Amino acid sequence: MLIDTFGRVATDLRVSLTDRCNLRCTYCMPEEGLQWLSKPDLLTDDEIVRLVRIAVTQLGITEVRFTGGEPLLRPGLVGIVERCALLEPRPKMSLTTNGIGLKRTAKALKAAGLDRVNVSLDTLRPDVFKTLTRRDRHKDVLEGLEAARDAGLTPVKVNTVLMPGLNDDEAPDLLAWAVENDYELRFIEQMPLDAQHGWKRDGMITAGDILESLRTRFELTEEGSTERGSAPAERWIVDGGPHRVGVIASVTRPFCSACDRTRLTADGQVRTCLFATEETDLRAALRAAPEDTENGSDEAIARIWKLAMWGKKAGSGLDDPTFLQPDRPMSAIGG
């Protein structure tokens, strides 16, 4: 079991498969990209599956989310999903993606055992998409969403970040579109995870702003904390149902007290929080000689992981005026 000193138990594992991405979203990385991890630093497919197996069979993980960077850029993705689907007990498996490659991979991922997807899409306007992502791929994302829905990777959740002066007027249109297409829309407050460290709390589109905008067109009924559990999104029933919309208010209404997540970076580091400034190395233990039971066994790796989680802090620190951003951008950490 992965438990911390505050009694929280981690059952949800986020696995970053690569730090690379084929978009250059303004709230994530600079236009020229970043210094990518070298291949020897990345976990191999076998190492990823081994860590997931340890997490599921020894540490109580029941849900696995594959992230990036952009996880669809990982050549062995379908095989990783297929192998993890064979674990006992079988974890629920999902994928967070920008959607560009979903049109060609959705059916294969479903056949391999993936349960559902989260797709990032911040705008319905192709010109705004190009401005936000610095790429002209809006049509590809829409087609990827349709392919995921048709393949049965449901519920298809759409993650949206609203930016002042760019797409802050689109909330009602986005929700109407999501309802029409049977997607579950989730707005996410912009978080301080950009490589440029340009995030500012002043001017940020807050959860309150988003809900106020949505209510100009829709009747929203709060779903309630009982239904929410440890999920990051607060959800509202739209016009009496059955559709719902979520808001992840990481900055203005943090949910740290109910957090049940642990994270693995693409180079094999444990992060206890998306905003953590410290990491614990599992890659060195993975690559130790198998006979080195002190360092390289499954039990040793589980022990290191447990110790890392025991030291998890009470909160993200976003409410601290001296908050320090993580030294690695979201593309390297995994959302």
Coordinates of C-alpha atoms in Angstrom, one line a residue:
M1 CA 0.0 0.0 0.0
L2 CA 1.2 3.5 -0.9
I3 CA 0.2 5.6 2.2
D4 CA 1.5 8.9 3.4
T5 CA 1.7 10.5 6.9
F6 CA -1.6 12.2 6.4
G7 CA -3.5 8.9 5.8
R8 CA -4.0 9.3 2.1
V9 CA -3.6 6.1 0.0
A10 CA -2.5 6.3 -3.6
T11 CA -4.4 4.0 -5.9
D12 CA -4.1 6.0 -9.1
L13 CA -0.8 5.8 -11.0
R14 CA 0.1 8.3 -13.7
V15 CA 2.8 7.0 -16.1
S16 CA 4.6 9.4 -18.4
L17 CA 5.8 7.5 -21.5
T18 CA 7.7 10.3 -23.2
D19 CA 8.6 13.9 -22.7
R20 CA 8.2 14.6 -26.4
C21 CA 5.2 16.3 -27.9
N22 CA 4.1 17.3 -31.4
L23 CA 2.4 20.5 -30.2
R24 CA 3.9 23.6 -28.6
C25 CA 1.2 24.8 -26.4
T26 CA 1.9 28.2 -25.0
Y27 CA 1.1 27.2 -21.4
C28 CA 3.4 24.2 -21.5
M29 CA 6.6 24.8 -23.5
P30 CA 8.4 27.4 -25.7
E31 CA 8.0 27.4 -29.5
E32 CA 11.4 25.9 -30.1
G33 CA 10.6 22.9 -27.8
L34 CA 12.8 21.6 -25.0
Q35 CA 15.9 19.6 -24.5
W36 CA 14.4 16.1 -24.8
L37 CA 15.6 13.2 -22.7
S38 CA 18.1 10.9 -24.4
K39 CA 17.0 7.4 -25.2
P40 CA 19.2 5.7 -22.5
D41 CA 17.6 7.9 -19.9
L42 CA 14.0 6.8 -20.9
L43 CA 12.5 3.7 -19.3
T44 CA 12.2 0.8 -21.8
D45 CA 8.9 -0.9 -22.5
D46 CA 9.9 -3.8 -20.2
E47 CA 10.8 -1.4 -17.4
I48 CA 7.5 0.4 -17.6
V49 CA 5.5 -2.8 -17.5
R50 CA 7.6 -4.0 -14.6
L51 CA 6.9 -0.9 -12.6
V52 CA 3.2 -1.0 -13.4
R53 CA 3.2 -4.7 -12.3
I54 CA 4.9 -3.9 -9.0
A55 CA 2.4 -1.0 -8.4
V56 CA -0.6 -3.2 -9.2
T57 CA 0.4 -6.5 -7.5
Q58 CA 2.3 -5.1 -4.5
L59 CA 1.3 -1.5 -3.9
G60 CA -2.5 -1.4 -4.3
I61 CA -2.7 0.5 -7.6
T62 CA -6.1 0.0 -9.3
E63 CA -6.0 2.7 -12.0
V64 CA -3.2 3.5 -14.5
R65 CA -3.2 6.6 -16.7
F66 CA -0.6 6.8 -19.5
T67 CA 0.5 10.3 -20.2
G68 CA 3.4 12.2 -21.8
G69 CA 4.5 14.6 -23.3
E70 CA 2.3 13.0 -26.0
P71 CA 2.0 9.2 -25.2
L72 CA 0.9 8.4 -28.8
L73 CA 4.5 9.2 -29.9
R74 CA 5.7 6.2 -27.9
P75 CA 6.4 3.5 -30.5
G76 CA 5.6 0.6 -28.0
L77 CA 2.4 2.1 -26.6
V78 CA -0.1 -0.5 -27.8
G79 CA 2.2 -3.3 -26.6
I80 CA 2.6 -1.7 -23.2
V81 CA -1.2 -1.4 -22.8
E82 CA -1.7 -5.0 -23.9
R83 CA 0.8 -6.3 -21.4
C84 CA -0.6 -4.2 -18.5
A85 CA -4.1 -5.4 -19.4
L86 CA -3.0 -9.0 -18.6
L87 CA -2.0 -8.1 -15.0
E88 CA -3.9 -9.6 -12.1
P89 CA -5.7 -7.8 -10.7
R90 CA -6.3 -5.9 -14.0
P91 CA -6.1 -2.2 -13.5
K92 CA -8.4 0.3 -15.2
M93 CA -6.4 2.0 -17.9
S94 CA -6.8 5.4 -19.6
L95 CA -4.7 7.7 -21.7
T96 CA -4.3 11.5 -21.8
T97 CA -3.5 12.7 -25.3
N98 CA -3.6 15.7 -27.5
G99 CA -5.7 13.5 -29.9
I100 CA -3.6 14.1 -33.0
G101 CA -2.8 10.4 -33.5
L102 CA -6.0 8.9 -32.2
K103 CA -7.7 8.5 -35.6
R104 CA -5.1 5.8 -36.6
T105 CA -4.6 4.2 -33.1
A106 CA -8.0 4.2 -31.3
K107 CA -9.2 0.8 -32.5
A108 CA -5.8 -0.8 -31.7
L109 CA -5.7 0.7 -28.2
K110 CA -9.2 -0.5 -27.5
A111 CA -8.3 -4.0 -28.7
A112 CA -5.2 -3.9 -26.5
G113 CA -7.3 -3.2 -23.4
L114 CA -7.4 0.5 -23.0
D115 CA -10.6 1.6 -21.3
R116 CA -11.0 5.3 -22.1
V117 CA -9.2 8.5 -23.1
N118 CA -8.8 12.1 -22.1
V119 CA -8.2 14.5 -25.0
S120 CA -6.9 18.0 -24.6
L121 CA -8.7 20.6 -26.7
D122 CA -8.9 24.2 -25.8
T123 CA -10.9 25.8 -28.6
L124 CA -13.4 25.1 -31.3
R125 CA -11.8 27.8 -33.5
P126 CA -9.0 26.5 -35.8
D127 CA -7.2 29.9 -35.8
V128 CA -7.2 30.1 -32.0
F129 CA -6.0 26.5 -31.9
K130 CA -3.1 27.4 -34.1
T131 CA -2.2 30.3 -31.9
L132 CA -2.4 28.3 -28.7
T133 CA -0.5 25.2 -30.0
R134 CA 1.6 26.8 -32.7
R135 CA 0.5 24.0 -35.0
D136 CA -2.3 23.7 -37.6
R137 CA -3.8 20.4 -36.4
H138 CA -7.3 21.3 -35.2
K139 CA -9.0 19.0 -37.7
D140 CA -6.8 16.0 -36.6
V141 CA -7.9 16.4 -33.0
L142 CA -11.6 16.5 -33.9
E143 CA -11.2 13.4 -36.0
G144 CA -9.2 11.7 -33.2
L145 CA -12.0 12.4 -30.7
E146 CA -14.6 10.9 -33.1
A147 CA -12.4 7.8 -33.6
A148 CA -12.0 7.3 -29.8
R149 CA -15.8 7.6 -29.3
D150 CA -16.5 5.2 -32.1
A151 CA -13.9 2.7 -30.9
G152 CA -15.6 2.6 -27.5
L153 CA -12.9 4.4 -25.5
T154 CA -15.6 6.0 -23.4
P155 CA -16.4 8.2 -21.6
V156 CA -14.3 10.4 -23.8
K157 CA -13.3 13.3 -21.6
V158 CA -12.1 16.6 -23.1
N159 CA -9.7 18.7 -21.1
T160 CA -9.8 22.5 -21.7
V161 CA -7.7 25.3 -20.4
L162 CA -9.1 28.8 -20.9
M163 CA -6.6 31.6 -21.5
P164 CA -7.3 35.4 -21.1
G165 CA -7.8 37.1 -24.4
L166 CA -7.7 33.9 -26.5
N167 CA -10.4 31.5 -25.7
D168 CA -11.9 32.8 -22.5
D169 CA -15.2 33.5 -24.2
E170 CA -15.7 29.9 -25.5
A171 CA -16.9 28.0 -22.4
P172 CA -20.6 27.9 -23.3
D173 CA -19.9 27.0 -26.9
L174 CA -17.5 24.2 -25.9
L175 CA -20.1 22.8 -23.5
A176 CA -22.8 22.8 -26.1
W177 CA -20.5 21.1 -28.6
A178 CA -19.5 18.4 -25.9
V179 CA -23.1 17.7 -25.1
E180 CA -24.0 17.4 -28.8
N181 CA -21.1 14.9 -29.4
D182 CA -21.5 13.0 -26.1
Y183 CA -18.1 14.0 -24.7
E184 CA -17.6 14.9 -21.0
L185 CA -16.0 18.4 -20.9
R186 CA -13.6 19.3 -18.1
F187 CA -12.2 22.8 -17.6
I188 CA -8.8 23.0 -15.9
E189 CA -7.5 26.1 -14.3
Q190 CA -4.2 27.1 -15.9
M191 CA -1.4 25.8 -13.6
P192 CA 2.2 26.9 -13.1
L193 CA 3.8 24.1 -15.1
D194 CA 5.1 26.0 -18.2
A195 CA 8.8 25.7 -19.1
Q196 CA 9.1 29.5 -19.3
H197 CA 7.8 30.1 -15.8
G198 CA 5.6 32.7 -17.2
W199 CA 2.4 31.7 -15.2
K200 CA 0.8 34.5 -13.2
R201 CA -2.1 34.1 -10.8
D202 CA -3.4 37.6 -11.7
G203 CA -5.6 37.4 -14.7
M204 CA -6.0 33.6 -14.6
I205 CA -9.4 32.3 -15.6
T206 CA -10.7 30.8 -12.4
A207 CA -13.3 28.1 -11.7
G208 CA -15.7 30.8 -10.6
D209 CA -15.2 32.7 -13.9
I210 CA -15.9 29.5 -15.8
L211 CA -19.1 28.6 -14.0
E212 CA -20.4 32.1 -14.3
S213 CA -19.9 32.0 -18.0
L214 CA -21.5 28.5 -18.4
R215 CA -24.6 29.6 -16.4
T216 CA -25.4 32.3 -19.0
R217 CA -26.6 29.4 -21.2
F218 CA -27.0 26.3 -19.0
E219 CA -28.6 25.3 -15.7
L220 CA -25.9 23.6 -13.6
T221 CA -26.7 21.4 -10.6
E222 CA -23.7 20.5 -8.4
E223 CA -23.2 16.7 -8.3
G224 CA -21.8 16.8 -4.7
S225 CA -18.8 15.5 -2.8
T226 CA -20.2 12.0 -2.3
E227 CA -20.2 11.4 -6.1
R228 CA -16.8 13.1 -6.5
G229 CA -14.7 11.0 -4.1
S230 CA -11.0 11.6 -4.8
A231 CA -11.5 12.8 -8.4
P232 CA -9.9 16.1 -9.2
A233 CA -12.9 17.5 -11.0
E234 CA -15.9 19.0 -9.3
R235 CA -18.9 18.1 -11.6
W236 CA -22.2 19.7 -12.4
I237 CA -25.2 18.1 -14.0
V238 CA -26.1 20.1 -17.2
D239 CA -29.8 21.0 -17.7
G240 CA -31.0 18.2 -15.6
G241 CA -28.8 15.5 -17.1
P242 CA -27.6 13.1 -18.2
H243 CA -24.6 15.2 -19.4
R244 CA -22.1 16.6 -16.9
V245 CA -19.3 19.2 -17.0
G246 CA -16.3 19.2 -14.7
V247 CA -14.0 21.9 -13.3
I248 CA -10.6 21.1 -12.0
A249 CA -9.7 24.1 -9.7
S250 CA -6.2 23.1 -8.8
V251 CA -5.3 26.7 -8.0
T252 CA -8.3 28.3 -6.4
R253 CA -10.0 25.2 -4.8
P254 CA -7.2 22.6 -4.3
F255 CA -8.2 19.1 -3.5
C256 CA -4.9 17.9 -2.0
S257 CA -6.6 16.4 1.1
A258 CA -8.3 13.7 -1.1
C259 CA -5.4 13.1 -3.5
D260 CA -4.9 9.4 -4.4
R261 CA -2.2 9.8 -7.1
T262 CA 1.4 8.8 -7.6
R263 CA 3.4 9.6 -10.7
L264 CA 6.2 8.1 -12.7
T265 CA 8.2 10.3 -15.1
A266 CA 9.4 9.0 -18.4
D267 CA 12.9 8.6 -17.0
G268 CA 11.8 6.5 -14.0
Q269 CA 11.4 9.1 -11.2
V270 CA 8.6 9.0 -8.6
R271 CA 6.8 12.3 -8.1
T272 CA 4.4 12.4 -5.2
C273 CA 2.7 15.6 -6.6
L274 CA 2.4 17.3 -9.9
F275 CA 3.9 20.4 -8.3
A276 CA 6.7 18.5 -6.4
T277 CA 10.2 19.9 -6.6
E278 CA 11.7 16.6 -5.4
E279 CA 11.9 13.2 -7.1
T280 CA 12.8 9.7 -6.1
D281 CA 14.8 7.5 -8.5
L282 CA 13.4 4.1 -9.4
R283 CA 15.4 3.7 -12.6
A284 CA 18.7 2.9 -10.8
A285 CA 17.0 0.1 -8.8
L286 CA 15.3 -1.2 -12.0
R287 CA 18.7 -1.5 -13.7
A288 CA 20.5 -3.1 -10.7
A289 CA 21.5 -6.7 -11.1
P290 CA 18.5 -9.0 -10.5
E291 CA 20.4 -10.9 -7.9
D292 CA 21.0 -7.7 -6.0
T293 CA 18.1 -8.2 -3.6
E294 CA 19.1 -5.1 -1.6
N295 CA 18.5 -2.8 -4.6
G296 CA 17.2 -4.5 -7.7
S297 CA 14.4 -6.9 -6.6
D298 CA 10.7 -6.1 -7.0
E299 CA 10.5 -5.9 -3.2
A300 CA 13.3 -3.4 -3.0
I301 CA 11.7 -1.2 -5.7
A302 CA 8.3 -1.4 -3.8
R303 CA 10.1 -0.4 -0.6
I304 CA 11.7 2.7 -2.3
W305 CA 8.4 3.7 -3.7
K306 CA 6.6 3.3 -0.3
L307 CA 9.3 5.5 1.3
A308 CA 8.8 8.2 -1.3
M309 CA 5.1 8.3 -0.8
W310 CA 5.5 8.4 3.0
G311 CA 7.2 11.7 2.6
K312 CA 4.4 13.3 0.5
K313 CA 3.6 16.8 1.6
A314 CA 0.2 17.9 2.8
G315 CA -0.5 20.2 -0.1
S316 CA 0.8 21.5 -3.5
G317 CA 2.1 24.7 -2.0
L318 CA 0.2 26.8 -4.5
D319 CA -1.3 28.8 -1.7
D320 CA 2.2 29.8 -0.4
P321 CA 3.4 33.2 -1.7
T322 CA 6.9 31.8 -1.9
F323 CA 5.7 28.8 -4.1
L324 CA 8.5 27.4 -6.3
Q325 CA 7.5 26.0 -9.7
P326 CA 8.8 22.5 -10.5
D327 CA 12.1 22.6 -12.4
R328 CA 10.6 20.4 -15.1
P329 CA 7.6 21.4 -17.3
M330 CA 4.4 19.4 -17.6
S331 CA 5.6 17.8 -20.7
A332 CA 8.3 16.0 -18.8
I333 CA 6.2 15.2 -15.7
G334 CA 3.0 13.9 -17.1
G335 CA -0.4 15.4 -16.5

